[in-house]
Amino acid sequence: MTEMLQYSFMQNAFIAGVVIAILASVSGTFVVLRRYSMISETLAHSALVGVAVGLVAGLNPLWVAVVVALLSSWLIEYLRSSFALYSDAVLAILLSGSLAVAVIIVSLGGAFNNSLFSYLFGSILSVSSGDVMMIVVVGGVALALLLIFSKELYFIAYDEEVAQTSGIKVKALNFLLVSVVAIIIALSVRVVGSLLIGALMVIPSVSALQFKKGFKSTTLLALLFAVVSVLFGITLSYEFSLPSGATIVLCVLFIFIVSLVLNNKK
Amino acid sequence: MKFHLPIFEVKNLNFNVAKENILDNISFDILQGEYIAIIGPNGGGKTTLIRMLLGLEKPTSGEIKIYGKRLKDFKRWDKIGYVPQRASHVDSNFPATVQDIVNMGRTSKRAMFSGMSTHDHEVVRDAMIKMDVLDLAQKIVGTLSGGQRQRVMCARALASSPEILILDEPNTGVDARSQNRFYALLRSLNKNEGITIVFITHDVGVIVDDIARLFTINQKATICNNPKQTLSCEDMSTLYGIDAHLVHNHKHGH
Ligand SMILES: Nc1ncnc2c1ncn2[C@@H]1O[C@H](COP(=O)(O)OP(=O)(O)OP(=O)(O)O)[C@@H](O)[C@H]1O
Ligand SMILES: [Mg+2]
């Protein structure tokens, strides 16, 4: 158990993982309450486009992923707020669109399928010290923004129109929320993987909601569930040489099932 | 009571949906300190009108000014407390205690990084006492009854210390005792604290002594400056349609 902490790649994975767990669960609570869970899936696929571009062009895939996910999130919010489109339809369109683009870039680019696999499902071996720095700094800024505007975001989640009529800048804050979510998702493709990050955003919050508490307790519970899952998941990934995203999601799912059973006993 | 500057100035307002005229050439002012009741049949356009005053719906044509400014130039939305129709239809899983919801009333009054000040807590507590929801403070809103939730939403609006309260049938599902309490509260907010009130209701008889003017909205607006007389008018039933019988019970509740 303790020997794994001696490897620097494991230290990196744990630090990056915990930061991502905190970010994903806090932003996830707002996203789930807005009935906007699917945005995490869509942005994850957009991040994948960034990863593909990065790999082909020889740039840091993480940076490109952040940029592409951000652009995609603004496009989603623009389409959603400016046209009378169903937001789930917008998300579905951009999800398949992103995936198509990513697959084409990957196919044209050729022989890097192995490293792509790690971006899909997460790999503890892939987190460099540079990545950790970036995740901590950029993620820290994103978290700070969420916390600064948490009371406004909470109000908007409860009732968007009443929030607007009491002077809250709903449009700007909606852009802020999707931007922060985009950044968080792009940052997490290394440890959790783009196909599985949605689970880490949504499931801890949904599990916490089962306990029917107030806002603070719910957010803290979600955060606890996410961090515990990441710690266990990374450990399992190390012990059994499994993709870390998959083991993390299994831990989160386990917590979800327990929460469900505990709170819905007859 | 002296009335000062107009809070809302509405001129030649029209609202069409797919060529159907929902609101037809409506003009009125609402002055500071007024207590206005809005009545009208279901589908008459009361909610639509209020939503346009609040910038939630765009008029097809016409002009709306609020505190002398066009809606898009208006910045002091924190002066307005709004309780939408059917406010009680919240997601029953929403993670909020009654306290959390009423605290939301303070959101736009608080500075960016600050928590709730002692003053904020006092105002919130006072609002909860006024709406008789203090003993529900730690309950999750999703577990409350419809009428209780409605009272919580009113408490949230009161907690924002508004200069003008806009209430869209806030009484739906509220029991008789609480309703009478609520009418008394509105009367006192208006008379003692000078808060302007715009109150959409189907039960105008019981507040006829409190209100300054009565607007009847049924595609067109009819404005009555002397509500007590109007209520006995014969043509009320044509203006108000099938709900006209409601206006005869104005001796109750006082
Ligand atoms: N955005 C919209 N799209 C289509 N129809 C609309 C829209 N807004 C309002 N309407 C129509 O306008 C009419 C007026 O509706 P409104 O909700 O304002 O009535 P109301 O007077 O508040 O009725 P109630 O007493 O039932 O609350 C209705 O026929 C409604 O269908
Ligand atoms: Mg209505």
XYZ file of C-alpha atoms and ligand atoms in Angstrom:
552
model
C 0.000 0.000 0.000
C 2.548 2.594 1.137
C 5.119 1.608 -1.465
C 2.955 2.973 -4.253
C 3.231 6.455 -2.770
C 6.969 6.352 -3.280
C 6.557 6.491 -7.047
C 6.388 10.042 -8.265
C 3.847 9.109 -10.957
C 1.557 7.844 -8.203
C 1.977 11.045 -6.215
C 1.099 12.979 -9.357
C -1.936 10.795 -9.989
C -3.210 11.235 -6.428
C -2.755 15.007 -6.391
C -4.320 15.465 -9.816
C -7.096 13.017 -8.949
C -8.068 14.721 -5.693
C -8.094 18.173 -7.305
C -10.283 16.845 -10.098
C -12.595 15.101 -7.653
C -13.149 18.363 -5.776
C -13.733 20.325 -8.976
C -15.966 17.742 -10.618
C -18.208 17.253 -7.608
C -18.682 20.936 -6.780
C -19.468 21.927 -10.368
C -21.415 18.690 -10.783
C -23.938 19.689 -8.137
C -24.876 22.834 -10.086
C -24.953 20.943 -13.375
C -27.199 18.189 -12.007
C -29.604 20.679 -10.411
C -29.895 22.509 -13.716
C -30.848 19.179 -15.390
C -27.788 19.684 -17.495
C -25.903 16.491 -16.728
C -25.431 15.613 -20.382
C -23.249 18.662 -20.946
C -20.384 16.825 -19.257
C -20.571 14.036 -21.864
C -20.663 16.475 -24.748
C -17.774 18.577 -23.475
C -15.766 15.421 -22.811
C -16.084 14.508 -26.472
C -15.088 18.041 -27.452
C -12.062 17.701 -25.191
C -11.257 14.538 -27.103
C -11.076 16.581 -30.307
C -8.515 18.743 -28.528
C -6.561 15.687 -27.433
C -6.541 14.354 -31.014
C -5.395 17.698 -32.391
C -2.708 17.915 -29.722
C -1.413 14.424 -30.453
C -1.325 15.001 -34.225
C 0.191 18.480 -34.017
C 2.650 17.559 -31.306
C 1.226 20.058 -28.822
C 0.379 19.355 -25.184
C -2.979 17.559 -25.566
C -4.189 18.886 -22.207
C -3.868 22.538 -23.261
C -5.525 21.962 -26.616
C -8.292 20.011 -24.886
C -8.980 22.940 -22.543
C -9.201 25.365 -25.477
C -11.468 23.172 -27.611
C -13.750 22.298 -24.684
C -14.069 25.984 -23.796
C -14.990 26.926 -27.365
C -17.492 24.108 -27.485
C -19.084 25.154 -24.181
C -19.572 28.700 -25.457
C -21.118 27.404 -28.647
C -23.522 25.232 -26.637
C -24.551 28.082 -24.367
C -24.912 30.437 -27.320
C -27.118 27.989 -29.229
C -29.141 27.199 -26.130
C -29.793 30.796 -25.121
C -30.159 32.426 -28.542
C -32.316 29.966 -30.423
C -35.402 28.102 -29.365
C -33.577 24.773 -29.409
C -33.992 22.004 -26.882
C -30.817 21.966 -24.856
C -30.586 18.175 -24.830
C -30.799 18.176 -28.621
C -28.004 20.773 -28.833
C -25.890 18.562 -26.596
C -26.584 15.453 -28.660
C -25.680 17.244 -31.883
C -22.391 18.554 -30.537
C -21.533 15.237 -28.912
C -21.754 13.237 -32.120
C -20.198 16.073 -34.101
C -17.197 16.200 -31.773
C -16.762 12.454 -31.775
C -16.865 12.337 -35.584
C -14.211 15.039 -35.837
C -12.033 13.367 -33.211
C -12.232 9.967 -34.942
C -11.354 11.487 -38.321
C -8.352 13.327 -36.903
C -7.199 10.181 -35.140
C -7.621 8.048 -38.281
C -5.777 10.509 -40.482
C -3.052 10.923 -37.882
C -2.306 7.197 -37.748
C -0.317 5.295 -35.163
C -1.104 6.612 -31.733
C -4.065 4.502 -30.772
C -2.467 3.362 -27.547
C -2.000 6.810 -26.138
C -5.513 7.723 -27.253
C -6.834 4.772 -25.254
C -5.393 6.303 -22.090
C -7.211 9.549 -22.801
C -10.475 7.692 -23.229
C -10.363 5.702 -20.007
C -7.707 7.405 -17.903
C -4.258 6.253 -16.941
C -2.343 6.922 -13.741
C 0.917 6.456 -15.622
C 0.260 9.377 -17.916
C 0.184 12.221 -15.383
C 3.406 14.252 -15.548
C 4.533 16.839 -12.985
C 3.789 19.513 -15.575
C 0.239 18.217 -15.845
C -0.157 18.306 -12.081
C 1.009 21.921 -12.019
C -1.466 22.841 -14.707
C -4.338 20.947 -13.080
C -3.691 22.577 -9.717
C -3.290 26.121 -11.063
C -6.013 26.193 -13.735
C -8.305 24.006 -11.634
C -7.726 26.272 -8.641
C -8.839 29.304 -10.627
C -11.923 27.437 -11.863
C -12.816 26.371 -8.314
C -12.322 29.906 -7.011
C -14.762 31.225 -9.638
C -17.348 28.618 -8.664
C -17.046 29.456 -4.990
C -17.187 33.231 -5.528
C -20.438 32.914 -7.449
C -21.873 29.919 -5.641
C -24.775 31.799 -4.026
C -25.805 33.227 -7.395
C -25.402 29.877 -9.185
C -27.454 28.211 -6.475
C -30.244 30.768 -6.863
C -30.212 30.322 -10.655
C -30.401 26.557 -10.224
C -33.449 26.979 -8.020
C -35.337 29.446 -10.196
C -33.647 31.065 -13.168
C -36.374 33.645 -13.795
C -36.749 34.822 -10.235
C -32.956 35.051 -10.021
C -32.938 37.217 -13.143
C -35.676 39.511 -11.862
C -33.788 40.043 -8.629
C -30.784 41.394 -10.477
C -28.565 38.363 -10.934
C -26.636 38.311 -14.224
C -28.074 34.982 -15.297
C -26.689 34.978 -18.825
C -23.132 35.792 -17.806
C -23.213 33.273 -14.968
C -24.538 30.544 -17.246
C -21.544 31.167 -19.498
C -19.275 31.099 -16.489
C -20.667 27.774 -15.297
C -20.294 26.028 -18.654
C -16.788 27.481 -19.055
C -15.716 26.173 -15.682
C -17.247 22.798 -16.460
C -15.401 22.731 -19.791
C -12.072 23.456 -18.109
C -12.625 20.847 -15.434
C -13.574 18.196 -17.960
C -10.600 18.908 -20.190
C -8.245 18.788 -17.209
C -9.537 15.421 -16.117
C -9.012 13.498 -19.352
C -5.622 12.219 -18.092
C -6.681 10.677 -14.807
C -10.330 9.846 -15.417
C -10.519 9.762 -19.193
C -12.924 11.584 -21.426
C -15.487 8.793 -21.636
C -15.780 8.494 -17.874
C -15.448 12.015 -16.457
C -19.189 12.608 -16.828
C -19.732 9.926 -14.220
C -17.432 11.657 -11.731
C -19.318 14.925 -12.166
C -22.822 13.576 -11.978
C -22.881 10.481 -9.771
C -21.424 11.962 -6.542
C -24.007 14.761 -6.647
C -26.880 12.439 -7.432
C -25.770 10.175 -4.571
C -25.565 13.146 -2.201
C -29.040 14.302 -3.262
C -30.449 10.980 -2.033
C -29.767 12.117 1.529
C -32.205 15.054 1.141
C -30.149 17.645 2.977
C -29.699 21.370 2.489
C -27.301 22.871 -0.021
C -24.120 22.941 2.069
C -24.422 19.380 3.331
C -25.274 18.111 -0.145
C -22.232 19.780 -1.702
C -19.938 18.515 1.043
C -21.303 14.976 0.744
C -20.792 15.007 -3.027
C -17.258 16.232 -2.515
C -16.551 13.506 0.024
C -17.946 10.796 -2.274
C -15.863 12.021 -5.219
C -12.611 12.250 -3.269
C -13.058 8.836 -1.644
C -13.852 7.276 -5.030
C -10.788 8.800 -6.644
C -8.481 7.656 -3.832
C -9.850 4.104 -3.912
C -10.059 4.056 -7.689
C -6.451 5.079 -8.201
C -5.315 2.524 -5.623
C -7.278 -0.239 -7.368
C -5.924 0.912 -10.702
C -2.376 0.558 -9.342
C -2.966 -2.812 -7.682
C -4.668 -4.468 -10.643
C -3.165 -2.490 -13.562
C -6.590 -1.297 -14.704
C -7.481 2.015 -16.404
C -7.947 4.491 -13.534
C -11.093 6.094 -14.973
C -12.860 2.770 -14.944
C -11.916 1.883 -11.368
C -12.881 5.374 -10.148
C -16.279 5.128 -11.802
C -16.869 1.701 -10.254
C -16.168 3.162 -6.796
C -18.534 6.068 -7.459
C -21.205 3.668 -8.659
C -20.802 1.590 -5.516
C -21.364 4.698 -3.366
C -24.388 5.597 -5.475
C -25.994 2.201 -4.950
C -25.341 2.335 -1.212
C -26.827 5.858 -1.021
C -29.852 4.741 -2.944
C -30.475 1.716 -0.716
C -29.827 3.622 2.539
C -32.274 6.394 1.674
C -35.056 4.470 0.028
C -35.661 1.658 2.473
C -39.286 0.919 2.952
C -51.459 58.682 0.833
C -49.236 60.677 -1.492
C -48.007 59.060 -4.666
C -44.667 60.086 -6.061
C -42.819 59.121 -9.201
C -44.171 56.420 -11.476
C -42.417 53.088 -10.991
C -43.817 51.552 -14.153
C -44.872 53.501 -17.236
C -46.504 51.335 -19.858
C -47.498 52.740 -23.251
C -49.394 51.063 -26.089
C -48.249 47.606 -25.172
C -49.129 44.778 -27.545
C -48.325 41.112 -27.348
C -49.075 38.705 -30.151
C -48.414 35.008 -30.368
C -48.696 33.637 -33.894
C -50.967 36.488 -35.009
C -53.225 35.995 -32.017
C -53.502 39.175 -29.985
C -52.953 38.313 -26.317
C -52.621 41.869 -25.010
C -54.130 44.761 -26.938
C -52.809 48.290 -26.692
C -52.340 48.491 -22.952
C -51.246 51.704 -21.246
C -50.983 52.524 -17.559
C -48.692 53.890 -14.865
C -48.009 52.385 -11.497
C -47.018 54.984 -8.936
C -44.796 54.632 -5.933
C -46.762 53.602 -2.865
C -49.771 52.310 -4.754
C -51.495 49.037 -3.965
C -52.856 47.651 -7.208
C -54.915 44.543 -7.681
C -55.078 42.856 -11.073
C -57.984 40.622 -11.899
C -59.176 38.931 -15.053
C -60.296 35.550 -16.369
C -57.924 32.629 -16.902
C -55.921 33.239 -20.048
C -56.718 36.955 -19.895
C -53.037 37.859 -20.022
C -52.286 38.885 -16.411
C -49.183 36.728 -16.058
C -47.963 37.693 -19.515
C -48.295 41.374 -18.659
C -46.343 40.997 -15.423
C -43.644 38.969 -17.164
C -43.236 41.794 -19.676
C -42.909 44.347 -16.878
C -40.093 42.217 -15.483
C -38.318 41.733 -18.802
C -39.024 38.002 -18.904
C -41.118 38.323 -22.064
C -40.612 40.728 -24.968
C -43.598 42.828 -26.053
C -44.492 42.755 -29.748
C -44.691 46.526 -29.633
C -45.010 49.300 -27.102
C -42.899 50.825 -24.402
C -42.193 49.899 -20.818
C -40.276 52.129 -18.431
C -39.297 51.204 -14.922
C -38.165 53.925 -12.539
C -37.969 56.136 -15.638
C -35.559 53.842 -17.460
C -36.003 51.420 -20.317
C -35.931 47.819 -19.083
C -32.539 47.075 -20.589
C -30.973 50.121 -18.935
C -32.486 49.389 -15.538
C -29.972 48.160 -12.988
C -31.682 48.172 -9.601
C -33.555 44.880 -9.893
C -32.854 44.263 -6.219
C -35.666 46.765 -5.507
C -38.182 44.290 -6.901
C -39.626 41.281 -5.144
C -41.410 38.840 -7.432
C -43.408 35.747 -6.601
C -44.291 33.948 -9.843
C -47.496 32.026 -10.402
C -47.253 28.409 -9.253
C -43.994 29.176 -7.466
C -44.613 26.115 -5.342
C -43.899 23.736 -8.215
C -40.283 23.141 -7.253
C -38.292 20.033 -7.925
C -39.012 17.998 -4.795
C -35.421 16.761 -4.704
C -33.900 20.222 -4.693
C -31.378 20.361 -1.852
C -32.646 23.386 0.005
C -34.003 24.025 3.448
C -36.611 26.727 3.911
C -33.785 28.784 5.406
C -31.674 28.284 2.235
C -34.542 29.519 0.066
C -35.361 32.574 2.136
C -31.626 33.397 2.294
C -31.696 33.579 -1.515
C -33.708 36.763 -1.067
C -30.536 38.427 0.183
C -28.348 37.258 -2.729
C -28.386 40.411 -4.809
C -28.096 42.624 -1.734
C -24.889 40.948 -0.595
C -21.420 41.891 -1.823
C -19.440 39.397 -3.842
C -17.349 37.668 -1.193
C -19.421 38.331 1.874
C -21.407 35.834 3.828
C -24.717 36.661 5.489
C -24.327 39.654 7.821
C -26.207 40.004 11.106
C -28.519 42.394 9.310
C -29.144 39.820 6.560
C -30.016 37.213 9.187
C -32.403 39.620 10.924
C -34.205 40.482 7.690
C -34.535 36.803 6.757
C -35.854 35.923 10.203
C -38.313 38.769 10.076
C -39.568 37.655 6.646
C -40.023 34.097 7.907
C -41.972 35.350 10.926
C -44.198 37.506 8.704
C -45.013 34.529 6.479
C -45.298 32.171 9.466
C -42.656 29.737 8.237
C -40.054 30.189 10.969
C -40.756 26.810 12.538
C -40.234 25.195 9.122
C -36.779 26.773 8.729
C -34.787 23.541 8.777
C -37.238 21.516 6.658
C -36.362 20.584 3.078
C -38.708 22.551 0.787
C -39.495 19.475 -1.270
C -41.150 17.923 1.776
C -43.539 20.847 2.377
C -47.132 21.128 1.224
C -48.010 23.344 -1.737
C -49.420 26.116 0.430
C -46.408 26.050 2.741
C -44.047 26.317 -0.243
C -46.016 29.243 -1.545
C -45.533 31.006 1.787
C -41.823 30.247 1.648
C -41.620 31.864 -1.786
C -43.343 34.953 -0.426
C -40.905 35.013 2.485
C -38.032 34.885 -0.018
C -39.446 37.900 -1.832
C -39.935 39.797 1.446
C -36.382 38.983 2.532
C -35.070 40.964 -0.420
C -36.417 44.143 1.257
C -38.198 45.175 -1.934
C -39.602 48.607 -2.730
C -42.146 46.964 -4.968
C -43.739 43.553 -4.548
C -45.176 41.784 -7.583
C -47.294 38.808 -6.640
C -48.854 36.493 -9.205
C -51.583 34.576 -7.397
C -49.348 33.832 -4.429
C -52.315 32.520 -2.488
C -53.095 29.460 -4.546
C -53.412 26.536 -2.166
C -53.009 28.656 0.944
C -55.573 28.019 3.682
C -58.130 30.652 4.726
C -56.432 31.581 7.998
C -53.072 32.143 6.298
C -54.757 34.050 3.485
C -56.318 36.537 5.858
C -52.990 36.880 7.607
C -51.402 37.518 4.236
C -53.920 40.219 3.261
C -53.295 41.934 6.583
C -49.562 41.721 5.968
C -49.854 43.271 2.500
C -52.016 46.047 3.893
C -49.443 46.795 6.560
C -46.485 46.613 4.143
C -48.262 49.081 1.919
C -49.592 51.462 4.583
C -46.778 51.361 7.121
C -43.685 50.663 5.042
C -44.770 52.358 1.818
C -44.087 49.290 -0.308
C -45.725 49.378 -3.713
C -47.781 46.245 -4.321
C -49.000 44.696 -7.557
C -51.185 41.758 -6.657
C -52.758 39.409 -9.196
C -55.667 37.634 -7.566
C -59.016 36.065 -8.292
C -60.278 37.080 -4.886
C -60.356 40.854 -4.994
C -63.469 41.280 -2.829
C -61.626 40.827 0.444
C -58.966 43.434 -0.296
C -61.166 46.035 -1.919
C -60.775 48.392 1.039
C -56.980 48.185 0.863
C -56.293 48.759 -2.798
C -55.846 52.049 -4.578
C -56.772 50.890 -8.054
C -58.061 47.812 -9.772
C -56.841 46.666 -13.180
C -58.948 44.225 -15.123
C -56.946 42.460 -17.778
C -58.791 40.555 -20.440
C -56.785 41.154 -23.606
C -57.527 44.828 -23.049
C -56.974 46.622 -19.775
C -59.733 48.383 -17.872
C -58.496 50.539 -15.051
C -60.762 51.466 -12.192
C -59.733 54.306 -9.939
C -62.498 53.625 -7.500
C -62.542 49.881 -6.951
C -65.323 49.816 -4.377
C -67.756 51.328 -6.822
C -66.569 49.219 -9.692
C -67.168 46.027 -7.810
C -70.846 46.762 -7.640
C -70.984 47.682 -11.320
C -73.129 45.616 -13.600
C -70.553 45.497 -16.385
C -68.046 43.697 -14.128
C -69.340 40.373 -15.317
C -68.670 41.262 -18.938
C -65.143 42.406 -18.100
C -64.331 39.621 -15.793
C -66.191 36.794 -17.439
C -67.189 33.670 -15.593
C -65.279 34.515 -12.433
C -67.388 37.584 -11.697
C -69.180 35.965 -8.781
C -65.953 36.033 -6.791
C -66.123 39.769 -6.383
C -69.308 39.720 -4.354
C -67.857 38.353 -1.143
C -66.052 41.514 -0.117
C -67.608 41.583 3.309
C -65.592 38.530 4.386
C -62.195 38.621 5.974
C -62.382 41.968 7.692
N -44.956 32.605 -24.889
C -46.231 32.280 -25.188
N -46.490 31.426 -26.205
C -47.759 31.095 -26.511
N -48.820 31.538 -25.848
C -48.641 32.378 -24.830
C -47.334 32.779 -24.440
N -47.468 33.609 -23.392
C -48.772 33.701 -23.146
N -49.486 32.972 -24.015
C -50.969 32.887 -24.060
O -51.445 34.092 -23.562
C -52.680 33.901 -22.887
C -52.611 34.604 -21.570
O -51.892 33.816 -20.648
P -51.587 34.290 -19.169
O -50.826 33.206 -18.505
O -50.968 35.623 -19.202
O -53.053 34.403 -18.536
P -53.459 34.733 -17.055
O -54.353 35.899 -17.125
O -52.266 34.836 -16.187
O -54.306 33.451 -16.674
P -54.451 32.653 -15.270
O -55.549 33.311 -14.507
O -54.855 31.295 -15.693
O -53.147 32.682 -14.595
C -52.887 32.412 -22.813
O -53.850 32.058 -23.777
C -51.535 31.826 -23.162
O -51.698 30.615 -23.830
Mg -51.530 33.789 -14.654
